[in-house]
Amino acid sequence: LKPLATVPAGEDADAVAYDPLTKRVFVMDADGAAVTAVDAVRNKTLSTTPLKAKPESAVADGAGNLFINGASTREVLRMDTRTLAITARWPVPDCESPHGLAIDTETHRLFVSCRNAKLLVIAGDNGRVVAALPIGKGTDSAAFDPKRKYVFSSNGDGTLSVIAERNADTFVSLGNVPTAPGARTMAVDPATGRVFLVAAGVAKVEPPKAAGRAPHFVFTPGSVKLLILDPRA
């Protein structure tokens, strides 16, 4: 785990995405409303592209497209990973502050988790909303298990929302699994289907800043823990 290089990016790096086609890393700068492209082979910053929206997360389809959540403008952006140009802006007015973003590269469906307790399924070719499903409050991350065809949303209210993809246009909510308050950061192992979430002991709970939002948690120092959820359990 020795650092190989340090490259400049935005001051408020909130998420990173890797495109295997171009071997480029994309860094989301929420406060700067921009995305920085980094050459992962030469460890060199290529450019910073203004978005006119605060990006929360991004995902590449491996075919030359990077999809970006515009949290401040309620839209999903599509970027060409080779030219670094924005090629589409798709409004999602029913999605308050889109945060999590995942993709099924086989069906080319995007999964956008929203702060108003819903998840939108969007067609990756034209931005059409395919479905809208309920999730927990305070989502911050979305993920997809390509083997078992599960969509996940990790939520600050202490739940993991699970959605089953039956086919490209049919999605079914399987409900919420209890996790821990504030466990919003997530990763999925595609081989085993295990879901990993980070949580910590809660020292204080502050009320939500707006309707539909999760409470704000102040965590106890030194109490970080890793939650592992197994679909076979």
Short mmCIF file of C-alpha atoms in Angstrom, two decimals:
data_model
loop_
_atom_site.label_atom_id
_atom_site.label_comp_id
_atom_site.label_asym_id
_atom_site.label_seq_id
_atom_site.Cartn_x
_atom_site.Cartn_y
_atom_site.Cartn_z
CA LEU A 1 0.00 0.00 0.00
CA LYS A 2 2.88 2.36 -0.69
CA PRO A 3 1.77 5.67 -2.28
CA LEU A 4 3.00 5.91 -5.87
CA ALA A 5 2.09 9.50 -6.67
CA THR A 6 0.14 12.54 -5.55
CA VAL A 7 -1.85 14.47 -8.13
CA PRO A 8 -3.90 17.67 -7.69
CA ALA A 9 -7.69 17.57 -7.81
CA GLY A 10 -10.58 19.57 -6.38
CA GLU A 11 -10.54 20.75 -2.76
CA ASP A 12 -13.81 19.02 -1.87
CA ALA A 13 -13.27 15.54 -3.28
CA ASP A 14 -16.49 13.69 -2.52
CA ALA A 15 -16.24 10.61 -4.76
CA VAL A 16 -14.00 8.93 -7.33
CA ALA A 17 -14.82 6.70 -10.29
CA TYR A 18 -12.56 4.63 -12.55
CA ASP A 19 -13.10 4.12 -16.27
CA PRO A 20 -11.43 0.88 -17.46
CA LEU A 21 -11.71 1.89 -21.12
CA THR A 22 -9.52 5.00 -20.88
CA LYS A 23 -7.76 4.01 -17.64
CA ARG A 24 -8.73 7.34 -16.16
CA VAL A 25 -9.83 8.25 -12.65
CA PHE A 26 -12.50 10.90 -12.18
CA VAL A 27 -12.65 12.94 -8.97
CA MET A 28 -15.90 14.68 -8.01
CA ASP A 29 -15.47 18.16 -6.47
CA ALA A 30 -18.81 19.06 -4.91
CA ASP A 31 -18.00 22.58 -3.69
CA GLY A 32 -16.21 23.40 -6.94
CA ALA A 33 -19.06 21.95 -9.06
CA ALA A 34 -16.50 20.22 -11.25
CA VAL A 35 -14.89 16.88 -12.10
CA THR A 36 -11.15 16.32 -12.46
CA ALA A 37 -9.83 13.66 -14.84
CA VAL A 38 -6.60 11.87 -13.91
CA ASP A 39 -4.50 9.63 -16.15
CA ALA A 40 -4.07 6.53 -13.96
CA VAL A 41 -1.20 5.21 -16.10
CA ARG A 42 0.97 8.32 -16.02
CA ASN A 43 -0.39 9.59 -12.66
CA LYS A 44 -1.10 12.96 -14.22
CA THR A 45 -4.02 15.38 -13.95
CA LEU A 46 -5.55 15.89 -17.39
CA SER A 47 -8.20 18.56 -16.90
CA THR A 48 -10.98 19.87 -14.70
CA THR A 49 -14.43 20.18 -16.27
CA PRO A 50 -17.04 22.59 -14.84
CA LEU A 51 -20.42 20.91 -14.36
CA LYS A 52 -22.75 23.73 -13.25
CA ALA A 53 -23.92 21.24 -10.63
CA LYS A 54 -22.51 19.83 -7.41
CA PRO A 55 -21.49 16.22 -8.11
CA GLU A 56 -22.11 13.63 -5.41
CA SER A 57 -21.13 10.38 -7.10
CA ALA A 58 -20.25 8.92 -10.49
CA VAL A 59 -20.04 5.59 -12.27
CA ALA A 60 -18.54 4.49 -15.60
CA ASP A 61 -20.15 2.01 -17.99
CA GLY A 62 -16.83 0.79 -19.42
CA ALA A 63 -17.92 1.86 -22.91
CA GLY A 64 -16.75 5.46 -22.79
CA ASN A 65 -19.47 7.06 -20.66
CA LEU A 66 -19.28 8.47 -17.14
CA PHE A 67 -22.55 9.20 -15.37
CA ILE A 68 -22.58 11.86 -12.65
CA ASN A 69 -25.19 12.85 -10.07
CA GLY A 70 -25.89 16.58 -10.02
CA ALA A 71 -27.14 16.90 -6.44
CA SER A 72 -27.74 20.66 -6.52
CA THR A 73 -29.63 20.68 -9.83
CA ARG A 74 -31.59 17.40 -9.65
CA GLU A 75 -30.10 15.90 -12.78
CA VAL A 76 -27.86 13.14 -14.08
CA LEU A 77 -25.01 14.13 -16.39
CA ARG A 78 -23.27 11.99 -18.98
CA MET A 79 -19.63 12.64 -19.86
CA ASP A 80 -17.54 11.19 -22.68
CA THR A 81 -14.52 9.71 -20.89
CA ARG A 82 -12.32 10.18 -23.97
CA THR A 83 -13.13 13.77 -24.96
CA LEU A 84 -14.17 14.82 -21.41
CA ALA A 85 -17.19 16.63 -22.87
CA ILE A 86 -20.63 16.62 -21.25
CA THR A 87 -22.87 14.85 -23.77
CA ALA A 88 -26.21 14.87 -21.92
CA ARG A 89 -28.01 16.41 -18.94
CA TRP A 90 -31.11 14.54 -17.81
CA PRO A 91 -33.43 16.26 -15.30
CA VAL A 92 -34.76 14.13 -12.44
CA PRO A 93 -37.14 16.60 -10.77
CA ASP A 94 -38.68 13.94 -8.52
CA CYS A 95 -35.27 13.11 -7.03
CA GLU A 96 -34.31 15.44 -4.20
CA SER A 97 -30.52 15.82 -3.97
CA PRO A 98 -29.45 12.69 -5.90
CA HIS A 99 -26.62 11.09 -3.93
CA GLY A 100 -25.94 7.41 -4.63
CA LEU A 101 -25.32 6.15 -8.17
CA ALA A 102 -24.76 2.63 -9.48
CA ILE A 103 -25.12 0.85 -12.82
CA ASP A 104 -26.04 -2.48 -14.36
CA THR A 105 -23.79 -2.51 -17.42
CA GLU A 106 -25.70 -5.45 -18.91
CA THR A 107 -29.12 -3.77 -19.01
CA HIS A 108 -27.61 -0.25 -19.02
CA ARG A 109 -29.76 0.85 -16.13
CA LEU A 110 -28.66 3.55 -13.70
CA PHE A 111 -29.72 3.47 -10.05
CA VAL A 112 -30.01 6.92 -8.46
CA SER A 113 -30.74 7.15 -4.74
CA CYS A 114 -32.48 10.33 -3.62
CA ARG A 115 -32.68 12.16 -0.31
CA ASN A 116 -36.49 12.17 -0.43
CA ALA A 117 -36.48 8.43 0.32
CA LYS A 118 -36.77 7.05 -3.19
CA LEU A 119 -34.56 5.36 -5.76
CA LEU A 120 -34.95 6.03 -9.47
CA VAL A 121 -34.07 3.55 -12.20
CA ILE A 122 -32.94 5.44 -15.31
CA ALA A 123 -32.17 4.24 -18.83
CA GLY A 124 -28.51 4.95 -19.50
CA ASP A 125 -29.02 5.68 -23.19
CA ASN A 126 -31.64 8.43 -23.01
CA GLY A 127 -32.31 9.30 -19.35
CA ARG A 128 -35.82 7.86 -19.29
CA VAL A 129 -37.10 7.10 -15.79
CA VAL A 130 -37.95 3.39 -15.78
CA ALA A 131 -39.08 3.00 -12.16
CA ALA A 132 -39.22 4.73 -8.78
CA LEU A 133 -39.02 2.70 -5.58
CA PRO A 134 -39.08 3.51 -1.84
CA ILE A 135 -35.87 3.45 0.21
CA GLY A 136 -34.83 4.53 3.70
CA LYS A 137 -34.08 8.12 4.72
CA GLY A 138 -30.70 9.79 4.40
CA THR A 139 -29.24 7.79 1.51
CA ASP A 140 -25.63 8.48 0.65
CA SER A 141 -24.59 5.50 -1.48
CA ALA A 142 -26.01 3.07 -4.03
CA ALA A 143 -24.52 -0.20 -5.26
CA PHE A 144 -25.40 -3.08 -7.58
CA ASP A 145 -24.70 -6.79 -7.28
CA PRO A 146 -24.48 -7.98 -10.91
CA LYS A 147 -24.55 -11.68 -10.04
CA ARG A 148 -27.64 -11.71 -7.83
CA LYS A 149 -29.22 -8.65 -9.50
CA TYR A 150 -29.73 -6.70 -6.29
CA VAL A 151 -29.72 -2.91 -6.01
CA PHE A 152 -28.74 -1.45 -2.62
CA SER A 153 -29.12 1.93 -0.95
CA SER A 154 -27.28 2.53 2.33
CA ASN A 155 -29.18 5.02 4.46
CA GLY A 156 -28.35 7.23 7.41
CA ASP A 157 -31.46 6.12 9.28
CA GLY A 158 -29.79 2.77 9.95
CA THR A 159 -31.21 0.73 7.09
CA LEU A 160 -30.04 -0.93 3.90
CA SER A 161 -32.74 -0.84 1.22
CA VAL A 162 -32.76 -3.85 -1.11
CA ILE A 163 -34.34 -3.91 -4.58
CA ALA A 164 -34.45 -6.88 -6.94
CA GLU A 165 -33.98 -6.43 -10.68
CA ARG A 166 -36.24 -8.96 -12.45
CA ASN A 167 -35.44 -7.61 -15.91
CA ALA A 168 -34.46 -4.30 -17.49
CA ASP A 169 -37.87 -2.76 -16.81
CA THR A 170 -39.12 -4.61 -13.72
CA PHE A 171 -37.86 -3.86 -10.22
CA VAL A 172 -39.27 -5.00 -6.87
CA SER A 173 -38.59 -3.56 -3.42
CA LEU A 174 -37.55 -6.26 -0.94
CA GLY A 175 -37.71 -3.88 2.01
CA ASN A 176 -35.11 -2.56 4.44
CA VAL A 177 -32.50 -4.48 6.43
CA PRO A 178 -31.47 -2.96 9.80
CA THR A 179 -27.83 -1.81 9.92
CA ALA A 180 -26.65 1.00 12.23
CA PRO A 181 -27.42 4.72 12.48
CA GLY A 182 -25.22 6.68 10.09
CA ALA A 183 -24.03 3.62 8.13
CA ARG A 184 -24.20 5.33 4.74
CA THR A 185 -20.90 4.36 3.08
CA MET A 186 -21.03 1.01 1.30
CA ALA A 187 -19.19 -1.45 -0.94
CA VAL A 188 -20.33 -4.76 -2.46
CA ASP A 189 -18.20 -7.81 -3.21
CA PRO A 190 -19.55 -9.04 -6.59
CA ALA A 191 -18.16 -12.54 -6.02
CA THR A 192 -19.88 -13.28 -2.69
CA GLY A 193 -22.60 -10.64 -2.68
CA ARG A 194 -21.51 -9.44 0.73
CA VAL A 195 -22.27 -5.82 1.56
CA PHE A 196 -19.77 -3.84 3.65
CA LEU A 197 -20.84 -0.74 5.60
CA VAL A 198 -18.97 1.59 7.93
CA ALA A 199 -20.59 2.63 11.21
CA ALA A 200 -19.63 4.07 14.59
CA GLY A 201 -21.04 4.62 18.05
CA VAL A 202 -23.43 7.56 18.27
CA ALA A 203 -22.65 10.19 20.90
CA LYS A 204 -25.47 12.57 20.01
CA VAL A 205 -28.38 12.71 17.58
CA GLU A 206 -29.33 16.09 16.15
CA PRO A 207 -32.71 16.64 14.45
CA PRO A 208 -33.03 16.55 10.65
CA LYS A 209 -32.29 19.81 8.88
CA ALA A 210 -35.27 19.36 6.55
CA ALA A 211 -38.36 17.21 6.11
CA GLY A 212 -37.61 13.74 4.79
CA ARG A 213 -33.98 13.90 5.87
CA ALA A 214 -32.29 11.56 8.31
CA PRO A 215 -31.09 12.87 11.70
CA HIS A 216 -27.52 14.14 11.98
CA PHE A 217 -25.29 11.87 14.06
CA VAL A 218 -22.28 12.93 16.12
CA PHE A 219 -20.06 9.87 16.50
CA THR A 220 -17.97 8.66 19.43
CA PRO A 221 -14.21 8.83 18.73
CA GLY A 222 -12.55 5.44 18.35
CA SER A 223 -15.81 3.55 17.83
CA VAL A 224 -15.60 2.85 14.08
CA LYS A 225 -16.78 -0.61 13.05
CA LEU A 226 -17.31 -2.55 9.83
CA LEU A 227 -20.66 -4.21 9.22
CA ILE A 228 -20.77 -7.21 6.88
CA LEU A 229 -24.09 -8.41 5.48
CA ASP A 230 -24.19 -11.75 3.69
CA PRO A 231 -27.10 -12.50 1.30
CA ARG A 232 -26.77 -16.20 2.10
CA ALA A 233 -27.23 -15.72 5.84
#
